[in-house]
Amino acid sequence: MKFSCKKHCSGYASSRIDDLKFSEECGIFGGVSFNHNIAPFIQQGLFMLQHRGQESAGLCCGDKDLSIYKNKGLVMEVLSDKVIHNMKGKTGIGHVRYSTQGGSDVLHAQPHVINYLGEKVAVAHNGNVDAAVKMKKHLEKQGEVFLTTSDTEMILKKVVRELCKAPSLWTFEEIGEVLTKSFLGGAWSILFCVPGKVFAYRDPLGYRPLALCEAEEGIFVSSEDTSFQLLTRKKVIHIQPGEGVIITADGYEIKRFAPEMPSKMCVFEHIYFARPDSNIFGRNVYMARVELGKKCAIENPVDADIVVPVMDSGFAPALGFSQQSGIPFQMGLMRNRWVGRTFILPEQQMRRNSVIRKLTPMREVLEGKRVVVIDDSIVRGTTSRELVRMIKNSGAREVHFRSASPKLINTCQWGVDIPSKKELIANIYKDTAEINNFLEADSLAYLSLEGLKEIFGWNNWCYSCLTPSNVNSSEVMERNEYCGLIPAACAD
Ligand code: AMP
């Protein structure tokens, strides 16, 4: 998780808690293994979730006590084989944390572990809690002390305060009730670990995915089901919104902890975030992205000679665009797979240079061609503008840019790292023609919001980053009434 100031002075060192926006788009993996230490399974599971977070990695495991290892860096750097070899026990949870703009601190790496009444309890969280700042302030006024600015630490401390007993005595229902009452409206796929037991929950609105795998090697939960591929799988179950699971050495039990209600599955997981070989929210990510490309081609046809993807996330939509339009698919841009993510670099110039290092044009493919370039999304426009220039400099006759998602016009309160509203190119220029002028392309078009909704559905999805306002208070009220719940402990 991370925060950035509303005024966009991002980082960890701000003293003005009021200005903080908690935000997290991470990966979680955990479970109980039957015959071997769980650490190698968690290491491998997290490695498959590396795309969900490159800032830090961590693992907590044990049978009678919990040991923890976490640090900044990629999974295989932090959780090296040497580290894993020394981590014993069959129960555990792990976490990868998303990169952030500005500084960071290892304190924010997860899992978070606390010692309470002589027992340890650990938590790993993917999501973002709505009332985090308010509730944190409220708890601080009651004497609570926080080591981090993380909403995850706050969730853990809230649960401790509400349950007020040794973690080994906590029940699935009790934790679920605290989570629902306190954090309804927030996004949380979350794992709690006490020695010998893992509790997993997916928030009642189901913003973030969570899947379970019954395998020969044990029972595991993960943000994405692709991370089960290294196991001998017997059964994979997708945990539904408002459901959770208790895992012990004796097996697992999936239980509902909150009433069913209209869900808010994050459409951006499908557009960009999740791995293409994962199945989330009832559909395969790759197939969904191909559909996005097809729809974009239907809505925004163009006379061109080749379709070129912006690798990696533009690959599947470009393929769909090509299949639908009949325009041949060509790899006109080559991706250097060793370059880190450009999106998170703090300076615009750094991001620009990084785009050039990441994607290089192939003159042999592009020269003299009318090119359609497809990316999954346009955020600040940095990538697209650089690419248009590169492709033109490589001799392309025309460059037509297509975004396989609608205009990104809002930030995300529920965890996807989207820069401040004023940095979004679709907010800087209201008109597509103006954005096109900025990109210096021959034409620009986006998939429409209606088109996107036709693919995914009109209800049960969160489209808030693609719509002007992402807080609908009457909706929140309705939801709370629906559950007979009052958002707890937020009042000063
Ligand atoms: P930009 O250059 O700011 O327009 O960024 C656009 C690129 O960032 C596209 O290639 C997207 O695949 C990628 N992208 C979109 N959303 C995110 C995100 N939340 N985190 C990292 N990369 C993203």
Coordinates of C-alpha atoms and ligand atoms in Angstrom, one line a residue:
M1 CA 0.0 0.0 0.0
K2 CA 1.1 3.5 -0.5
F3 CA -0.2 6.9 0.0
S4 CA 0.2 10.1 -1.9
C5 CA -0.8 13.6 -1.0
K6 CA -3.9 14.9 -2.6
K7 CA -1.8 17.8 -3.8
H8 CA 0.4 15.3 -5.4
C9 CA 3.5 15.6 -3.2
S10 CA 3.7 11.9 -2.9
G11 CA 5.9 10.0 -0.5
Y12 CA 6.0 8.5 2.9
A13 CA 7.4 11.4 4.9
S14 CA 4.5 13.7 5.1
S15 CA 3.5 14.8 8.6
R16 CA 0.0 15.8 7.4
I17 CA -2.0 12.7 7.9
D18 CA -5.1 14.6 6.6
D19 CA -3.5 14.9 3.2
L20 CA -2.8 11.2 2.9
K21 CA -4.6 8.9 0.6
F22 CA -4.1 5.3 1.4
S23 CA -3.8 3.2 -1.7
E24 CA -2.9 -0.4 -2.4
E25 CA -2.9 -2.7 -5.3
C26 CA -1.0 -5.7 -4.1
G27 CA -0.8 -9.5 -4.2
I28 CA -1.5 -11.9 -1.4
F29 CA -0.8 -15.6 -1.1
G30 CA -1.1 -18.0 1.9
G31 CA -2.4 -21.3 3.2
V32 CA -1.5 -24.5 5.0
S33 CA 0.7 -27.1 3.5
F34 CA 0.2 -30.8 4.4
N35 CA 3.7 -32.4 4.4
H36 CA 6.3 -29.7 3.9
N37 CA 7.2 -26.3 5.1
I38 CA 4.9 -23.7 3.4
A39 CA 7.6 -21.1 2.7
P40 CA 8.7 -22.4 -0.7
F41 CA 5.0 -22.6 -1.8
I42 CA 4.5 -19.0 -0.8
Q43 CA 7.7 -17.9 -2.5
Q44 CA 6.5 -19.5 -5.7
G45 CA 3.0 -18.2 -5.4
L46 CA 4.2 -14.7 -4.8
F47 CA 6.6 -15.0 -7.7
M48 CA 3.5 -15.6 -9.9
L49 CA 1.9 -12.5 -8.4
Q50 CA 5.0 -10.3 -9.0
H51 CA 3.1 -8.2 -11.5
R52 CA 0.8 -7.0 -8.6
G53 CA 3.7 -5.5 -6.7
Q54 CA 7.4 -4.9 -7.2
E55 CA 8.1 -2.6 -4.3
S56 CA 8.5 -5.2 -1.5
A57 CA 7.9 -8.8 -0.7
G58 CA 7.3 -10.6 2.6
L59 CA 6.4 -13.9 4.2
C60 CA 5.3 -14.9 7.6
C61 CA 5.0 -18.5 8.7
G62 CA 5.1 -20.9 11.6
D63 CA 3.2 -23.6 13.5
K64 CA 3.7 -22.6 17.1
D65 CA 5.1 -19.2 16.6
L66 CA 5.3 -17.0 13.6
S67 CA 8.5 -15.8 12.0
I68 CA 8.6 -13.0 9.5
Y69 CA 10.9 -11.9 6.7
K70 CA 10.2 -8.9 4.4
N71 CA 12.1 -6.3 2.6
K72 CA 12.1 -4.0 -0.3
G73 CA 12.7 -5.6 -3.7
L74 CA 11.4 -8.3 -6.0
V75 CA 10.2 -11.7 -4.7
M76 CA 13.2 -13.8 -5.6
E77 CA 15.6 -11.1 -4.3
V78 CA 13.9 -10.7 -0.9
L79 CA 12.6 -14.3 -0.5
S80 CA 15.7 -16.0 -1.8
D81 CA 16.1 -19.7 -1.5
K82 CA 18.5 -19.2 1.4
V83 CA 15.9 -17.2 3.3
I84 CA 13.1 -19.7 2.4
H85 CA 15.3 -22.6 3.6
N86 CA 15.3 -21.1 7.1
M87 CA 11.6 -20.4 7.3
K88 CA 9.9 -23.3 9.0
G89 CA 6.3 -24.2 9.6
K90 CA 3.3 -25.3 7.5
T91 CA 1.1 -22.3 8.0
G92 CA 1.8 -18.9 6.5
I93 CA 0.9 -15.9 4.4
G94 CA 2.8 -13.7 2.0
H95 CA 2.5 -10.4 0.2
V96 CA 3.9 -8.4 -2.7
R97 CA 3.4 -4.6 -2.6
Y98 CA 2.9 -2.3 -5.5
S99 CA 5.6 0.2 -6.4
T100 CA 4.9 3.7 -5.5
Q101 CA 5.9 7.2 -6.6
G102 CA 8.4 8.9 -4.4
G103 CA 10.1 7.4 -1.4
S104 CA 9.2 4.2 0.5
D105 CA 10.0 2.5 3.7
V106 CA 10.5 -1.1 4.5
L107 CA 8.1 -0.6 7.5
H108 CA 5.3 -0.6 4.9
A109 CA 6.2 -4.0 3.6
Q110 CA 3.7 -6.7 4.5
P111 CA 2.7 -9.0 6.2
H112 CA 2.3 -6.9 9.3
V113 CA 2.8 -8.9 12.5
I114 CA 1.9 -7.9 16.0
N115 CA 2.3 -9.5 19.3
Y116 CA -0.8 -9.4 21.5
L117 CA -1.4 -11.1 24.8
G118 CA 1.7 -13.2 24.2
E119 CA 0.6 -14.4 20.7
K120 CA 1.5 -13.4 17.2
V121 CA -1.0 -12.6 14.5
A122 CA -0.1 -11.5 10.9
V123 CA -2.0 -9.8 8.2
A124 CA -1.6 -9.4 4.4
H125 CA -4.0 -7.1 2.6
N126 CA -4.9 -6.2 -1.0
G127 CA -7.2 -3.3 -1.3
N128 CA -7.9 0.1 0.2
V129 CA -10.1 1.1 3.0
D130 CA -12.5 4.0 2.5
A131 CA -12.5 5.6 5.9
A132 CA -8.9 4.8 6.7
V133 CA -7.7 8.4 7.5
K134 CA -10.8 9.1 9.6
M135 CA -10.7 5.9 11.5
K136 CA -7.0 6.0 12.1
K137 CA -7.4 9.5 13.6
H138 CA -10.2 8.2 15.7
L139 CA -8.2 5.3 17.0
E140 CA -5.2 7.5 17.7
K141 CA -7.4 9.7 19.8
Q142 CA -8.2 6.6 21.8
G143 CA -4.5 6.0 22.4
E144 CA -3.6 3.7 19.6
V145 CA -0.1 4.0 18.2
F146 CA 0.7 3.3 14.6
L147 CA 4.1 2.4 13.2
T148 CA 3.1 3.0 9.6
T149 CA 0.6 5.0 7.6
S150 CA -0.8 1.8 6.3
D151 CA -4.5 1.0 6.3
T152 CA -3.6 -2.6 6.8
E153 CA -2.0 -1.9 10.2
M154 CA -5.1 0.0 11.1
I155 CA -7.4 -2.9 10.1
L156 CA -5.3 -5.3 12.2
K157 CA -5.4 -2.9 15.2
K158 CA -9.1 -2.3 14.9
V159 CA -9.7 -6.1 14.9
V160 CA -7.5 -6.5 18.0
R161 CA -9.3 -3.7 19.8
E162 CA -12.8 -5.1 18.9
L163 CA -12.0 -8.7 19.8
C164 CA -9.8 -8.0 22.8
K165 CA -8.7 -11.6 23.3
A166 CA -5.7 -13.7 22.3
P167 CA -5.5 -14.2 18.5
S168 CA -5.6 -18.0 18.9
L169 CA -9.2 -17.5 20.2
W170 CA -10.4 -15.4 17.3
T171 CA -13.2 -16.9 15.2
F172 CA -13.9 -16.5 11.5
E173 CA -17.2 -14.9 12.3
E174 CA -15.9 -12.5 14.8
I175 CA -13.2 -11.2 12.5
G176 CA -15.7 -11.1 9.6
E177 CA -18.1 -9.0 11.6
V178 CA -15.5 -6.4 12.6
L179 CA -14.3 -6.1 9.0
T180 CA -17.8 -5.7 7.6
K181 CA -19.0 -3.3 10.3
S182 CA -15.9 -1.2 10.2
F183 CA -14.8 -1.3 6.6
L184 CA -17.9 -1.8 4.5
G185 CA -17.4 0.2 1.4
G186 CA -13.7 -0.5 1.3
A187 CA -11.7 -2.9 -0.8
W188 CA -10.1 -5.8 1.1
S189 CA -9.1 -9.2 0.1
I190 CA -7.3 -10.0 3.3
L191 CA -5.5 -12.8 5.0
F192 CA -5.0 -13.2 8.8
C193 CA -2.5 -15.8 10.1
V194 CA -2.2 -17.3 13.6
P195 CA 0.0 -20.3 14.2
G196 CA -1.8 -23.3 12.5
K197 CA -4.6 -21.3 11.0
V198 CA -5.3 -18.9 8.1
F199 CA -8.4 -16.8 7.7
A200 CA -9.1 -15.3 4.3
Y201 CA -11.9 -12.7 3.5
R202 CA -13.1 -11.0 0.4
D203 CA -15.0 -7.7 1.0
P204 CA -18.8 -7.8 0.5
L205 CA -18.4 -5.6 -2.6
G206 CA -15.7 -7.8 -4.1
Y207 CA -13.5 -5.1 -5.5
R208 CA -10.4 -7.4 -5.5
P209 CA -10.2 -11.0 -6.5
L210 CA -9.4 -14.0 -4.2
A211 CA -9.2 -17.7 -5.2
L212 CA -8.7 -20.9 -3.3
C213 CA -6.9 -24.0 -4.4
E214 CA -7.3 -27.5 -3.0
A215 CA -4.0 -29.2 -4.0
E216 CA -2.1 -32.4 -3.2
E217 CA 0.4 -30.2 -1.4
G218 CA -2.1 -28.3 0.8
I219 CA -4.8 -25.6 0.7
F220 CA -3.9 -22.2 -0.6
V221 CA -5.5 -18.9 -1.2
S222 CA -4.2 -16.2 -3.7
S223 CA -5.1 -13.0 -5.3
E224 CA -5.1 -14.7 -8.7
D225 CA -5.6 -18.3 -9.6
T226 CA -2.6 -18.4 -12.0
S227 CA -0.4 -18.7 -9.0
F228 CA -1.7 -22.2 -8.4
Q229 CA -0.2 -23.5 -11.6
L230 CA 2.9 -24.8 -9.8
L231 CA 0.8 -26.9 -7.5
T232 CA -0.9 -30.3 -8.2
R233 CA -4.4 -28.8 -8.3
K234 CA -7.4 -30.8 -7.4
K235 CA -9.9 -28.0 -7.3
V236 CA -9.9 -24.2 -7.7
I237 CA -12.7 -22.1 -6.2
H238 CA -13.3 -18.4 -6.6
I239 CA -14.2 -16.8 -3.3
Q240 CA -17.3 -14.7 -3.7
P241 CA -17.8 -11.2 -2.4
G242 CA -18.7 -11.4 1.3
E243 CA -17.3 -14.9 1.6
G244 CA -14.2 -16.1 3.3
V245 CA -12.4 -19.3 4.2
I246 CA -10.7 -20.8 7.3
I247 CA -7.8 -23.1 6.5
T248 CA -6.2 -25.5 8.9
A249 CA -4.2 -28.7 8.7
D250 CA -7.6 -30.5 8.8
G251 CA -8.9 -28.8 5.6
Y252 CA -10.9 -25.7 4.7
E253 CA -14.3 -24.3 5.1
I254 CA -15.7 -21.6 2.9
K255 CA -18.2 -19.4 4.7
R256 CA -20.3 -16.3 4.1
F257 CA -19.6 -13.6 6.6
A258 CA -21.6 -10.7 5.1
P259 CA -25.0 -10.6 3.3
E260 CA -25.0 -10.7 -0.5
M261 CA -25.2 -7.3 -2.1
P262 CA -24.6 -5.7 -5.5
S263 CA -20.8 -6.1 -6.0
K264 CA -18.2 -3.6 -7.3
M265 CA -15.6 -5.7 -9.1
C266 CA -12.8 -3.6 -10.3
V267 CA -12.9 -3.5 -14.1
F268 CA -9.3 -2.2 -14.2
E269 CA -8.1 -5.6 -12.9
H270 CA -9.3 -6.9 -16.3
I271 CA -8.1 -3.9 -18.4
Y272 CA -4.6 -3.7 -17.0
F273 CA -3.8 -5.1 -13.6
A274 CA -4.2 -8.9 -13.5
R275 CA -2.2 -11.4 -15.4
P276 CA -3.7 -12.5 -18.7
D277 CA -3.6 -16.2 -17.7
S278 CA -5.7 -15.6 -14.6
N279 CA -9.4 -16.1 -14.3
I280 CA -11.0 -13.4 -12.2
F281 CA -14.5 -12.3 -11.6
G282 CA -15.8 -15.2 -13.7
R283 CA -13.8 -14.7 -16.8
N284 CA -10.3 -15.2 -18.3
V285 CA -8.3 -12.0 -18.4
Y286 CA -6.7 -12.6 -21.7
M287 CA -10.0 -13.5 -23.4
A288 CA -11.6 -10.4 -21.9
R289 CA -8.8 -8.2 -23.3
V290 CA -9.2 -9.7 -26.8
E291 CA -12.9 -8.7 -26.6
L292 CA -11.9 -5.2 -25.6
G293 CA -9.8 -4.9 -28.7
K294 CA -12.5 -6.3 -30.9
K295 CA -15.1 -3.9 -29.6
C296 CA -12.6 -1.0 -30.0
A297 CA -12.2 -2.0 -33.7
I298 CA -16.0 -2.1 -34.2
E299 CA -16.4 1.3 -32.6
N300 CA -13.4 2.9 -34.1
P301 CA -12.6 1.5 -37.5
V302 CA -9.6 2.9 -39.4
D303 CA -8.0 2.2 -42.8
A304 CA -4.5 0.9 -42.0
D305 CA -1.9 -1.6 -43.0
I306 CA -0.8 -3.0 -39.7
V307 CA -2.0 -3.3 -36.0
V308 CA 0.9 -2.8 -33.5
P309 CA 0.5 -3.6 -29.8
V310 CA 2.1 -1.7 -27.0
M311 CA 3.6 -4.6 -25.1
D312 CA 2.7 -6.2 -22.8
S313 CA -0.7 -5.1 -21.8
G314 CA -1.7 -3.9 -25.3
F315 CA -1.0 -7.4 -26.8
A316 CA -4.3 -9.0 -26.3
P317 CA -6.5 -6.0 -27.3
A318 CA -4.3 -5.5 -30.4
L319 CA -4.8 -9.1 -31.3
G320 CA -8.6 -8.6 -30.9
F321 CA -8.5 -5.4 -33.0
S322 CA -6.6 -7.2 -35.7
Q323 CA -8.9 -10.2 -35.7
Q324 CA -12.0 -8.0 -35.9
S325 CA -10.7 -5.5 -38.5
G326 CA -8.7 -8.0 -40.6
I327 CA -5.7 -5.7 -40.5
P328 CA -2.5 -7.8 -40.0
F329 CA -1.0 -7.9 -36.6
Q330 CA 2.7 -6.9 -36.4
M331 CA 5.2 -6.5 -33.7
G332 CA 6.4 -3.0 -34.7
L333 CA 7.6 -2.2 -31.2
M334 CA 10.0 -4.5 -29.3
R335 CA 9.8 -4.6 -25.5
N336 CA 12.9 -4.8 -23.4
R337 CA 11.8 -7.1 -20.7
W338 CA 14.5 -6.1 -18.3
V339 CA 13.2 -2.5 -17.9
G340 CA 11.2 -1.8 -14.8
R341 CA 7.9 -0.1 -14.9
T342 CA 7.8 3.4 -16.4
F343 CA 4.6 4.4 -14.9
I344 CA 5.9 4.8 -11.4
L345 CA 8.9 7.0 -12.0
P346 CA 8.5 10.3 -10.3
E347 CA 9.7 12.7 -13.0
Q348 CA 8.1 13.2 -16.4
Q349 CA 11.5 13.2 -18.1
M350 CA 12.5 10.0 -16.4
R351 CA 9.3 8.4 -17.5
R352 CA 9.9 9.6 -21.1
N353 CA 13.5 8.2 -21.2
S354 CA 12.2 5.0 -19.7
V355 CA 9.5 4.6 -22.4
I356 CA 12.3 4.8 -25.0
R357 CA 14.4 2.3 -23.2
K358 CA 11.4 0.0 -22.8
L359 CA 10.0 0.0 -26.3
T360 CA 12.0 0.3 -29.5
P361 CA 10.5 0.7 -32.9
M362 CA 11.3 -1.6 -35.8
R363 CA 11.8 0.4 -39.0
E364 CA 11.6 -2.8 -41.1
V365 CA 8.0 -3.3 -39.9
L366 CA 6.9 0.3 -39.8
E367 CA 8.4 2.1 -42.7
G368 CA 5.8 3.4 -45.2
K369 CA 2.9 1.8 -43.3
R370 CA -0.3 3.2 -42.0
V371 CA -0.1 1.9 -38.4
V372 CA -2.8 1.4 -35.7
V373 CA -1.2 1.3 -32.3
I374 CA -3.2 -0.2 -29.5
D375 CA -2.6 0.2 -25.7
D376 CA -4.8 -1.0 -22.9
S377 CA -5.1 2.5 -21.5
I378 CA -3.9 6.0 -21.7
V379 CA -3.1 7.6 -18.4
R380 CA -0.8 10.6 -18.5
G381 CA -0.3 10.2 -22.3
T382 CA 3.5 10.1 -21.8
T383 CA 3.8 6.6 -23.3
S384 CA 1.5 7.2 -26.2
R385 CA 3.1 10.5 -27.2
E386 CA 6.6 9.0 -27.2
L387 CA 5.4 6.0 -29.2
V388 CA 3.7 8.1 -31.8
R389 CA 7.0 10.0 -32.3
M390 CA 9.1 6.9 -32.4
I391 CA 6.8 5.2 -35.0
K392 CA 6.7 8.3 -37.2
N393 CA 10.5 8.7 -36.9
S394 CA 10.7 5.1 -38.1
G395 CA 9.1 6.1 -41.4
A396 CA 5.4 5.2 -40.7
R397 CA 3.1 7.0 -43.1
E398 CA 0.2 7.4 -40.6
V399 CA -0.1 6.6 -36.9
H400 CA -3.6 6.0 -35.5
F401 CA -3.8 5.5 -31.7
R402 CA -6.5 3.4 -30.1
S403 CA -7.1 2.8 -26.4
A404 CA -8.8 -0.4 -25.5
S405 CA -10.3 1.2 -22.4
P406 CA -12.4 4.4 -22.1
K407 CA -10.9 7.7 -21.0
L408 CA -9.4 7.5 -17.5
I409 CA -10.8 10.5 -15.8
N410 CA -10.7 9.7 -12.1
T411 CA -8.4 8.5 -9.4
C412 CA -9.1 5.2 -7.6
Q413 CA -10.1 5.1 -3.9
W414 CA -9.9 1.4 -3.9
G415 CA -6.3 0.7 -4.7
V416 CA -5.3 1.1 -8.3
D417 CA -2.4 3.4 -8.6
I418 CA -3.7 6.2 -10.8
P419 CA -2.0 9.6 -10.6
S420 CA -3.9 12.7 -9.4
K421 CA -6.8 13.8 -11.5
K422 CA -5.1 16.8 -12.8
E423 CA -2.3 14.6 -14.3
L424 CA -4.7 12.5 -16.3
I425 CA -4.5 13.5 -20.0
A426 CA -8.2 13.1 -20.4
N427 CA -8.7 15.7 -17.8
I428 CA -6.1 18.1 -19.1
Y429 CA -7.8 18.1 -22.5
K430 CA -11.6 17.4 -22.5
D431 CA -11.8 16.8 -26.1
T432 CA -10.4 13.7 -27.9
A433 CA -9.2 15.9 -30.8
E434 CA -7.2 18.0 -28.3
I435 CA -5.6 14.9 -26.8
N436 CA -4.8 13.8 -30.3
N437 CA -3.1 17.0 -30.9
F438 CA -1.0 16.4 -27.8
L439 CA -0.1 12.9 -29.0
E440 CA 0.6 14.2 -32.5
A441 CA -1.1 11.1 -33.9
D442 CA -3.2 11.1 -37.1
S443 CA -6.2 9.9 -35.2
L444 CA -7.1 8.9 -31.7
A445 CA -10.1 6.9 -30.4
Y446 CA -11.1 5.2 -27.1
L447 CA -13.3 2.3 -26.4
S448 CA -16.6 3.8 -25.2
L449 CA -17.8 3.3 -21.6
E450 CA -21.0 1.7 -23.0
G451 CA -18.9 -0.6 -25.1
L452 CA -16.9 -1.7 -22.0
K453 CA -20.1 -2.2 -20.1
E454 CA -21.6 -4.3 -22.9
I455 CA -18.6 -6.6 -22.5
F456 CA -18.5 -6.8 -18.7
G457 CA -22.0 -5.9 -17.7
W458 CA -23.9 -2.8 -16.5
N459 CA -24.1 -3.8 -12.9
N460 CA -21.8 -5.2 -10.3
W461 CA -18.6 -3.6 -11.6
C462 CA -16.7 -0.7 -10.4
Y463 CA -16.2 1.8 -13.3
S464 CA -15.4 4.7 -11.1
C465 CA -12.0 5.6 -12.6
L466 CA -13.8 5.9 -15.9
T467 CA -16.7 8.0 -14.6
P468 CA -16.6 11.6 -13.2
S469 CA -17.5 10.9 -9.6
N470 CA -16.4 7.9 -7.7
V471 CA -18.3 8.6 -4.5
N472 CA -21.9 7.9 -4.6
S473 CA -23.1 8.6 -1.0
S474 CA -26.7 7.5 -1.6
E475 CA -25.3 4.2 -2.9
V476 CA -23.2 3.8 0.3
M477 CA -26.2 4.6 2.4
E478 CA -28.4 2.1 0.6
R479 CA -25.7 -0.5 1.0
N480 CA -25.4 0.1 4.7
E481 CA -29.2 0.0 5.1
Y482 CA -29.2 -3.2 3.1
C483 CA -26.9 -4.8 5.6
G484 CA -28.5 -3.2 8.6
L485 CA -25.1 -1.8 9.3
I486 CA -23.8 1.6 10.4
P487 CA -20.2 2.3 9.4
A488 CA -18.6 2.0 12.8
A489 CA -16.0 4.0 14.7
C490 CA -15.6 6.7 12.1
A491 CA -17.2 9.5 14.1
D492 CA -14.8 11.8 15.9
Ligands
AMP1 P1 0.9 6.9 -19.5 O1 2.2 7.0 -20.2 O2 0.9 7.7 -18.1 O3 -0.3 7.3 -20.3 O4 0.7 5.4 -19.0 C1 0.1 4.5 -19.9 C2 0.7 3.2 -19.7 O5 0.7 2.8 -18.3 C3 -0.1 2.1 -20.5 O6 0.8 1.4 -21.3 C4 -0.7 1.2 -19.4 O7 -0.5 -0.1 -19.8 C5 0.1 1.5 -18.2 N1 -0.8 1.6 -17.0 C6 -2.1 2.0 -16.9 N2 -2.5 2.0 -15.6 C7 -1.4 1.7 -14.9 C8 -1.2 1.5 -13.4 N3 -2.2 1.7 -12.6 N4 0.0 1.2 -13.0 C9 1.0 1.0 -13.9 N5 0.9 1.1 -15.2 C10 -0.3 1.5 -15.7

